[in-house]
Coordinates of C-alpha atoms in Angstrom, one line a residue:
M19 CA 113.1 156.0 75.5
G20 CA 112.6 159.5 76.9
K21 CA 108.9 158.8 77.8
K22 CA 109.8 155.6 79.5
D23 CA 112.5 157.3 81.6
Q24 CA 110.0 160.0 82.6
S25 CA 107.4 157.4 83.5
T26 CA 109.8 155.5 85.7
E27 CA 110.9 158.7 87.4
E28 CA 107.3 159.6 88.1
K29 CA 106.6 156.2 89.5
M30 CA 109.7 156.4 91.7
N31 CA 108.7 159.9 93.0
Q32 CA 105.2 158.6 93.8
R33 CA 106.7 155.8 95.8
V34 CA 109.0 158.1 97.6
Q35 CA 106.2 160.4 98.6
S36 CA 104.0 157.5 99.8
V37 CA 106.9 156.2 101.9
L38 CA 107.4 159.7 103.5
Q39 CA 103.7 159.9 104.2
L40 CA 103.7 156.6 106.0
V41 CA 106.7 157.5 108.0
K42 CA 105.2 160.9 109.1
K43 CA 101.9 159.3 110.1
Q44 CA 103.4 157.3 112.9
S45 CA 103.3 158.6 116.4
P46 CA 106.5 160.5 117.3
P47 CA 106.8 163.4 114.9
L48 CA 110.0 163.7 113.0
T49 CA 112.6 166.2 114.2
P50 CA 114.2 168.7 111.8
K51 CA 117.3 166.6 111.6
Q52 CA 115.3 163.4 110.8
E53 CA 113.4 165.2 108.1
K54 CA 116.8 166.3 106.6
F55 CA 118.0 162.7 106.8
C56 CA 114.8 161.5 104.9
S57 CA 115.8 163.0 101.6
N58 CA 114.6 161.6 98.2
A59 CA 117.9 159.9 97.6
C60 CA 117.8 158.2 101.0
V61 CA 114.2 157.0 100.5
E62 CA 115.1 155.6 97.0
R63 CA 117.9 153.5 98.6
F64 CA 115.5 152.0 101.1
L65 CA 113.0 151.3 98.3
R66 CA 115.7 149.6 96.2
A67 CA 116.7 147.5 99.2
K68 CA 113.1 146.3 99.6
S69 CA 112.4 145.7 95.9
D70 CA 110.2 148.9 95.6
N71 CA 107.9 147.7 98.4
V72 CA 106.5 150.9 99.9
K73 CA 105.3 149.4 103.3
K74 CA 108.6 147.5 103.9
A75 CA 110.7 150.5 103.0
A76 CA 108.7 152.7 105.3
K77 CA 109.0 150.2 108.2
Q78 CA 112.8 149.9 107.7
L79 CA 113.2 153.7 107.4
R80 CA 111.3 154.2 110.6
A81 CA 113.4 151.5 112.4
C82 CA 116.5 153.2 111.1
L83 CA 115.5 156.6 112.5
A84 CA 114.8 155.1 115.9
W85 CA 118.1 153.3 115.9
R86 CA 120.0 156.4 115.0
E87 CA 118.3 158.3 117.8
S88 CA 119.2 155.5 120.3
I89 CA 122.9 155.5 119.2
G90 CA 123.1 159.3 119.2
T91 CA 124.6 159.8 115.7
E92 CA 124.2 163.5 116.0
N93 CA 126.4 163.7 119.1
L94 CA 129.3 161.6 117.8
I95 CA 132.6 163.4 117.8
A96 CA 136.2 162.4 117.4
D97 CA 137.2 163.2 121.0
E98 CA 135.2 160.1 122.1
F99 CA 137.5 157.8 120.0
S100 CA 140.9 159.5 120.5
T101 CA 142.6 156.2 121.3
E102 CA 141.1 154.3 118.3
I103 CA 142.0 157.2 116.0
A104 CA 145.6 157.4 117.2
E105 CA 146.1 153.6 116.7
G106 CA 144.3 153.5 113.4
V107 CA 141.6 151.0 114.4
A108 CA 139.1 152.3 111.9
Y109 CA 139.8 155.1 109.4
I110 CA 139.3 156.4 105.9
A111 CA 142.4 155.5 103.8
G112 CA 141.4 157.7 100.8
H113 CA 139.2 157.6 97.7
D114 CA 139.3 155.3 94.7
E115 CA 139.2 156.3 91.1
E116 CA 135.4 156.7 91.2
S117 CA 135.7 159.0 94.3
R118 CA 134.3 156.4 96.6
P119 CA 135.7 156.5 100.2
V120 CA 137.7 153.5 101.2
M121 CA 137.4 152.5 104.9
V122 CA 139.9 150.2 106.7
L123 CA 138.8 148.3 109.8
R124 CA 142.0 147.0 111.5
M125 CA 140.9 145.7 114.9
K126 CA 142.7 143.2 117.1
Q127 CA 141.2 140.1 118.6
D128 CA 141.3 141.5 122.2
Y129 CA 139.3 144.6 121.3
P130 CA 135.9 143.1 122.4
K131 CA 137.4 142.2 125.8
F132 CA 138.1 145.8 126.7
H133 CA 135.3 147.5 124.8
S134 CA 131.5 146.8 124.8
Q135 CA 129.4 146.1 121.8
K136 CA 127.8 149.6 122.0
M137 CA 131.3 151.1 121.9
F138 CA 132.1 149.1 118.8
T139 CA 128.9 150.2 117.2
R140 CA 129.5 153.8 117.9
L141 CA 133.0 153.6 116.5
L142 CA 131.7 152.0 113.3
V143 CA 128.9 154.5 112.9
F144 CA 131.3 157.4 113.4
T145 CA 133.6 156.0 110.7
L146 CA 130.7 155.5 108.4
E147 CA 129.4 159.1 109.0
V148 CA 132.9 160.5 108.3
A149 CA 133.0 158.5 105.0
I150 CA 129.5 159.7 104.0
S151 CA 130.4 163.3 104.7
T152 CA 133.5 163.1 102.4
M153 CA 131.4 161.8 99.4
P154 CA 130.8 164.0 96.4
K155 CA 127.3 164.8 95.3
N156 CA 126.9 162.0 92.7
I157 CA 128.5 159.3 94.8
E158 CA 126.5 157.1 97.2
N159 CA 128.7 154.0 97.8
F160 CA 131.8 153.3 99.9
V161 CA 134.3 150.4 100.2
L162 CA 135.1 148.4 103.3
L163 CA 138.4 146.6 104.0
F164 CA 138.4 144.2 106.9
D165 CA 142.0 143.4 108.0
A166 CA 141.7 140.0 109.8
S167 CA 145.5 139.5 110.2
F168 CA 145.3 140.3 113.9
F169 CA 142.7 137.6 114.6
R170 CA 143.6 134.0 115.5
S171 CA 140.1 132.8 116.2
A172 CA 137.8 132.4 113.2
S173 CA 134.6 132.5 115.3
A174 CA 135.7 135.8 117.0
F175 CA 136.4 137.4 113.7
M176 CA 133.1 136.0 112.3
N177 CA 131.1 137.7 115.1
Y178 CA 132.9 141.0 114.5
L179 CA 132.3 140.7 110.7
L180 CA 128.6 139.8 110.9
A181 CA 127.9 142.6 113.4
A182 CA 129.5 145.2 111.0
L183 CA 127.8 143.9 107.9
K184 CA 124.4 143.8 109.7
I185 CA 124.7 147.4 110.7
V186 CA 125.6 148.4 107.1
G187 CA 122.9 146.3 105.6
D188 CA 120.0 147.3 107.9
Y189 CA 120.8 151.0 108.5
Y190 CA 122.9 152.0 105.5
P191 CA 121.1 150.2 102.6
G192 CA 122.5 150.7 99.1
R193 CA 125.7 152.2 100.5
L194 CA 128.1 149.3 100.3
Y195 CA 129.9 148.9 97.0
K196 CA 132.4 146.1 98.0
A197 CA 133.7 144.6 101.2
F198 CA 137.0 142.7 101.3
V199 CA 138.0 140.3 104.0
I200 CA 141.8 140.2 104.0
D201 CA 143.9 137.4 105.6
P202 CA 141.2 135.7 107.7
P203 CA 142.0 132.8 110.0
S204 CA 142.4 129.3 108.6
L205 CA 138.9 128.0 109.6
F206 CA 137.1 131.1 108.5
S207 CA 136.3 129.7 105.0
Y208 CA 134.3 126.8 106.5
L209 CA 132.3 129.2 108.7
W210 CA 131.8 131.6 105.8
K211 CA 130.3 128.9 103.6
G212 CA 127.7 128.1 106.2
V213 CA 126.8 131.8 107.0
R214 CA 127.0 133.2 103.5
P215 CA 123.5 132.0 102.2
F216 CA 121.8 133.8 105.1
L217 CA 123.7 137.1 104.8
E218 CA 122.2 140.0 102.8
L219 CA 125.5 141.5 101.7
S220 CA 127.2 138.3 100.9
A221 CA 127.2 139.1 97.2
S222 CA 129.3 142.2 97.8
T223 CA 131.7 140.5 100.2
V224 CA 135.0 139.0 98.9
V225 CA 137.6 137.0 100.8
V226 CA 141.2 137.6 99.6
S227 CA 144.7 136.9 100.8
S228 CA 147.5 139.4 100.7
L229 CA 150.0 136.7 99.8
D230 CA 148.5 136.5 96.3
Y231 CA 149.7 140.1 95.7
E232 CA 153.4 139.8 96.7
D233 CA 154.5 139.9 93.1
S234 CA 152.7 143.2 92.4
L235 CA 155.5 145.8 92.9
E236 CA 153.2 148.6 91.8
F237 CA 152.2 149.4 95.3
N238 CA 155.4 148.6 97.1
D239 CA 157.1 151.9 96.6
F240 CA 156.7 154.1 99.7
T241 CA 159.5 156.6 99.2
A242 CA 157.5 159.2 101.0
Y243 CA 157.7 157.1 104.2
P244 CA 161.4 156.5 104.9
T245 CA 160.8 154.8 108.2
R246 CA 158.7 152.1 106.6
A247 CA 160.9 151.8 103.4
S248 CA 164.2 151.5 105.2
S249 CA 166.0 148.1 104.6
L250 CA 167.9 146.1 107.1
R251 CA 169.8 144.0 104.5
F252 CA 173.5 143.5 105.2
D253 CA 175.7 145.8 103.1
P254 CA 179.2 144.2 102.6
S255 CA 180.6 147.3 100.9
S256 CA 180.7 149.1 104.2
I257 CA 183.3 146.6 105.5
K258 CA 186.9 146.5 104.2
S259 CA 188.1 143.2 102.8
T260 CA 190.6 141.4 105.0
A261 CA 192.4 138.2 103.8
K262 CA 194.2 137.6 107.1
I263 CA 193.2 137.2 110.7
G264 CA 194.6 139.7 113.2
S265 CA 195.3 139.2 116.8
C266 CA 192.4 137.6 118.8
S267 CA 191.9 135.8 122.1
S268 CA 191.9 132.4 120.5
S269 CA 193.9 131.0 117.5
R270 CA 191.2 128.5 116.6
F271 CA 188.3 130.7 115.5
S272 CA 187.9 133.3 112.9
F273 CA 184.9 135.4 111.7
T274 CA 184.8 135.9 107.9
V275 CA 182.5 138.0 105.8
S276 CA 181.5 137.1 102.3
H277 CA 181.5 139.7 99.6
H278 CA 179.0 138.0 97.2
F279 CA 175.2 138.5 97.3
D280 CA 174.6 134.9 96.1
S281 CA 175.7 133.5 99.4
V282 CA 173.0 132.3 101.8
K283 CA 174.7 133.8 104.8
P284 CA 177.2 136.7 104.4
W285 CA 179.0 135.7 107.6
Y286 CA 180.4 132.4 108.9
L287 CA 182.6 131.1 111.7
T288 CA 185.6 128.9 110.8
L289 CA 188.3 126.9 112.6
T290 CA 191.8 127.8 111.6
T291 CA 194.7 125.4 111.7
D292 CA 197.7 126.2 113.8
T293 CA 201.1 124.6 113.1
S294 CA 202.5 125.2 116.6
S295 CA 200.5 123.2 119.1
S296 CA 202.3 124.7 122.1
K297 CA 200.9 128.2 121.6
V298 CA 198.2 129.4 124.0
G299 CA 196.5 132.7 123.8
P300 CA 196.9 135.3 121.0
T301 CA 198.8 134.3 117.9
A302 CA 202.1 135.9 117.2
S303 CA 201.7 135.8 113.4
P304 CA 198.5 136.0 111.4
A305 CA 197.2 132.7 109.9
L306 CA 195.9 132.5 106.4
V307 CA 192.3 131.5 105.8
S308 CA 191.4 129.1 103.0
P309 CA 188.7 126.5 102.4
L310 CA 191.4 123.8 102.8
S311 CA 192.8 125.0 106.1
A312 CA 189.5 125.9 107.7
R313 CA 186.5 123.9 108.9
S314 CA 183.2 125.6 108.9
L315 CA 180.7 125.6 111.7
S316 CA 178.0 127.2 109.5
F317 CA 175.6 125.7 106.9
A318 CA 176.5 128.4 104.4
S319 CA 180.3 128.1 104.5
P320 CA 182.3 128.0 101.2
A321 CA 184.1 124.9 102.5
A322 CA 180.8 123.1 102.9
R323 CA 180.0 123.8 99.3
T324 CA 183.2 122.5 97.8
A325 CA 183.4 119.1 96.0
R326 CA 183.3 116.0 98.1
G327 CA 186.6 114.8 96.8
N328 CA 188.5 117.8 98.1
I329 CA 187.5 117.3 101.7
S330 CA 189.7 114.9 103.7
M331 CA 187.8 112.2 105.6
R332 CA 188.2 112.3 109.3
K333 CA 189.8 109.1 110.7
S334 CA 187.8 107.4 113.4
L335 CA 188.8 104.8 115.9
F336 CA 187.0 102.0 114.2
P337 CA 187.8 101.2 110.5
S338 CA 184.9 101.8 108.2
T339 CA 183.8 99.4 105.5
P340 CA 185.0 100.6 102.1
L341 CA 182.2 101.7 99.8
P342 CA 181.9 100.0 96.4
Q343 CA 183.0 102.0 93.5
R344 CA 180.4 103.6 91.3
S345 CA 180.0 101.9 87.9
K346 CA 180.8 104.0 84.9
G347 CA 178.3 102.3 82.7
F348 CA 175.0 103.8 81.6
E349 CA 172.4 103.9 84.4
S350 CA 168.8 103.9 83.5
V351 CA 167.0 107.0 84.7
K352 CA 163.7 106.4 86.4
V353 CA 160.9 108.7 85.2
N354 CA 158.1 109.4 87.6
H355 CA 154.9 109.6 85.4
P356 CA 152.1 111.7 86.7
R357 CA 149.6 109.7 88.7
T358 CA 146.1 109.4 87.5
P359 CA 143.7 111.0 89.9
R360 CA 141.4 108.7 91.6
P361 CA 137.7 109.0 90.7
S362 CA 135.7 110.9 93.3
F363 CA 132.0 110.3 93.8
F364 CA 131.5 113.4 95.9
Q365 CA 132.1 115.9 93.1
S366 CA 129.3 118.0 91.6
P367 CA 127.9 116.9 88.2
A368 CA 128.8 120.3 86.9
M369 CA 132.4 119.3 87.0
F370 CA 131.8 117.1 83.9
F371 CA 130.5 120.1 81.9
R372 CA 133.0 122.7 83.1
R373 CA 135.3 124.1 80.4
D374 CA 139.1 124.5 80.9
G375 CA 138.8 128.3 80.6
Q376 CA 136.2 128.5 83.5
V377 CA 138.6 126.9 86.0
G378 CA 139.7 129.5 88.6
T379 CA 137.7 132.3 87.0
K380 CA 136.0 133.2 90.4
A381 CA 139.4 133.4 92.2
E382 CA 140.8 135.5 89.4
R383 CA 137.8 137.9 89.4
S384 CA 138.1 138.4 93.2
R385 CA 141.8 139.0 92.8
E386 CA 141.3 141.5 90.1
S387 CA 138.5 143.3 91.9
F388 CA 140.8 143.9 94.9
L389 CA 143.8 145.2 92.9
P390 CA 142.5 148.8 92.8
F391 CA 142.2 148.9 96.6
L392 CA 145.5 147.2 97.4
K393 CA 147.3 150.5 97.7
F394 CA 144.8 151.6 100.4
Y395 CA 145.5 148.4 102.3
R396 CA 149.3 148.8 102.1
R397 CA 149.4 152.5 102.7
P398 CA 150.7 153.5 106.1
Y399 CA 148.2 155.2 108.4
D400 CA 148.4 158.9 109.0
E401 CA 146.3 160.4 111.8
M402 CA 146.5 164.0 110.6
I403 CA 145.3 163.1 107.1
Y404 CA 142.3 161.2 108.5
R405 CA 141.5 164.0 110.9
S406 CA 141.6 166.5 108.0
M407 CA 138.7 164.6 106.4
M408 CA 136.4 165.1 109.5
R409 CA 133.9 167.9 109.1
P410 CA 132.4 169.7 112.1
P411 CA 130.9 168.5 114.3
L412 CA 132.5 165.1 113.7
G413 CA 136.0 166.4 114.0
G414 CA 135.6 167.6 117.6
L415 CA 137.7 170.1 119.5
I416 CA 141.1 168.5 118.8
S417 CA 140.7 168.7 115.0
I418 CA 139.5 172.3 115.3
V419 CA 142.5 173.3 117.4
K420 CA 144.9 171.5 115.1
R421 CA 143.5 173.1 112.0
R422 CA 143.7 176.6 113.6
H423 CA 147.3 175.9 114.7
M424 CA 148.2 174.7 111.2
S425 CA 146.7 177.7 109.6
V426 CA 148.5 180.1 111.9
S427 CA 151.8 178.3 111.4
Q428 CA 151.4 178.5 107.6
R429 CA 151.0 182.2 107.7
F430 CA 154.5 182.8 109.2

């Protein structure tokens, strides 16, 4: 086993050297920064992406170097994207259990209207470079979370998704571990089925819905963020119980508060009965409130939930036909048996050979694969934490000033 491992390593090193020789033979010589970028680990990723084909790997590596020079990756700083960083459009949410950086892309549908394609590319490349700079030595992959909840058009989100995955697949090969598309538009699934066979990173991309994780309470506790965890639920204990109605501008209406959590609405408006019909304005004596002496104007009133026999029928101008009395004998209960599904001739022949345990395994696997990254999706965005991950020169002047200010304030 040791000899085989040594032989494979030697073959890989020979391929790496041959790729570097082909890249250096081409006309523009490599700059010192480009030579630093073309490390052995980088060339190995390009070889794995091209199935150990030396010529194809060298061609893609040379195209990647030209693209990085045209984008100006060495000149990207955070001051160029101050608005996007403040709003949390694209950021690093943290690192998973394997120390892989988790990126969240949370763009709105109107972002392409106010920003060019080059601006979007520079923002994505800046975020990728920040994620790569935070990787430990033995980690080469990152995770992408595409939040599509702000998109209403499936085609608009598809263009945005394909552009991002093409950049990652062509110029960052072997870097993507998993990509999750969260809450896409309704028609996205149909477009995804047509585009997926032609996409290089389709095997690493999973479409999930956040509604499938509402029952998971493990990542719902954000006690460290009181502004997000504050509840607006009605608290009846803060109001003292009153059994009578005080003085009011009208003797016909009353506002009552329920003291039970099982009620649909904790408040309801009722009509009170007044014995003296000559009174106009505020009542002299308080009137008692009860389900029998009050008529509810709400769907959640206790009077509306009482038995039908206790409510007096309102007399109308025209006499109504008396309803027949219900028979006390035994009535047969009709049982609705499940309907046999109609045979479909458009199903795949594999449906006849599928086992019961295999039904829904793909959806369950995608759901389980997203569970470790659910906390990064639900975690509130913090600009200071994200800026602290930026290393010079990516951080720019703002992060350097903030770090110096924080260090000076910590001394005193």
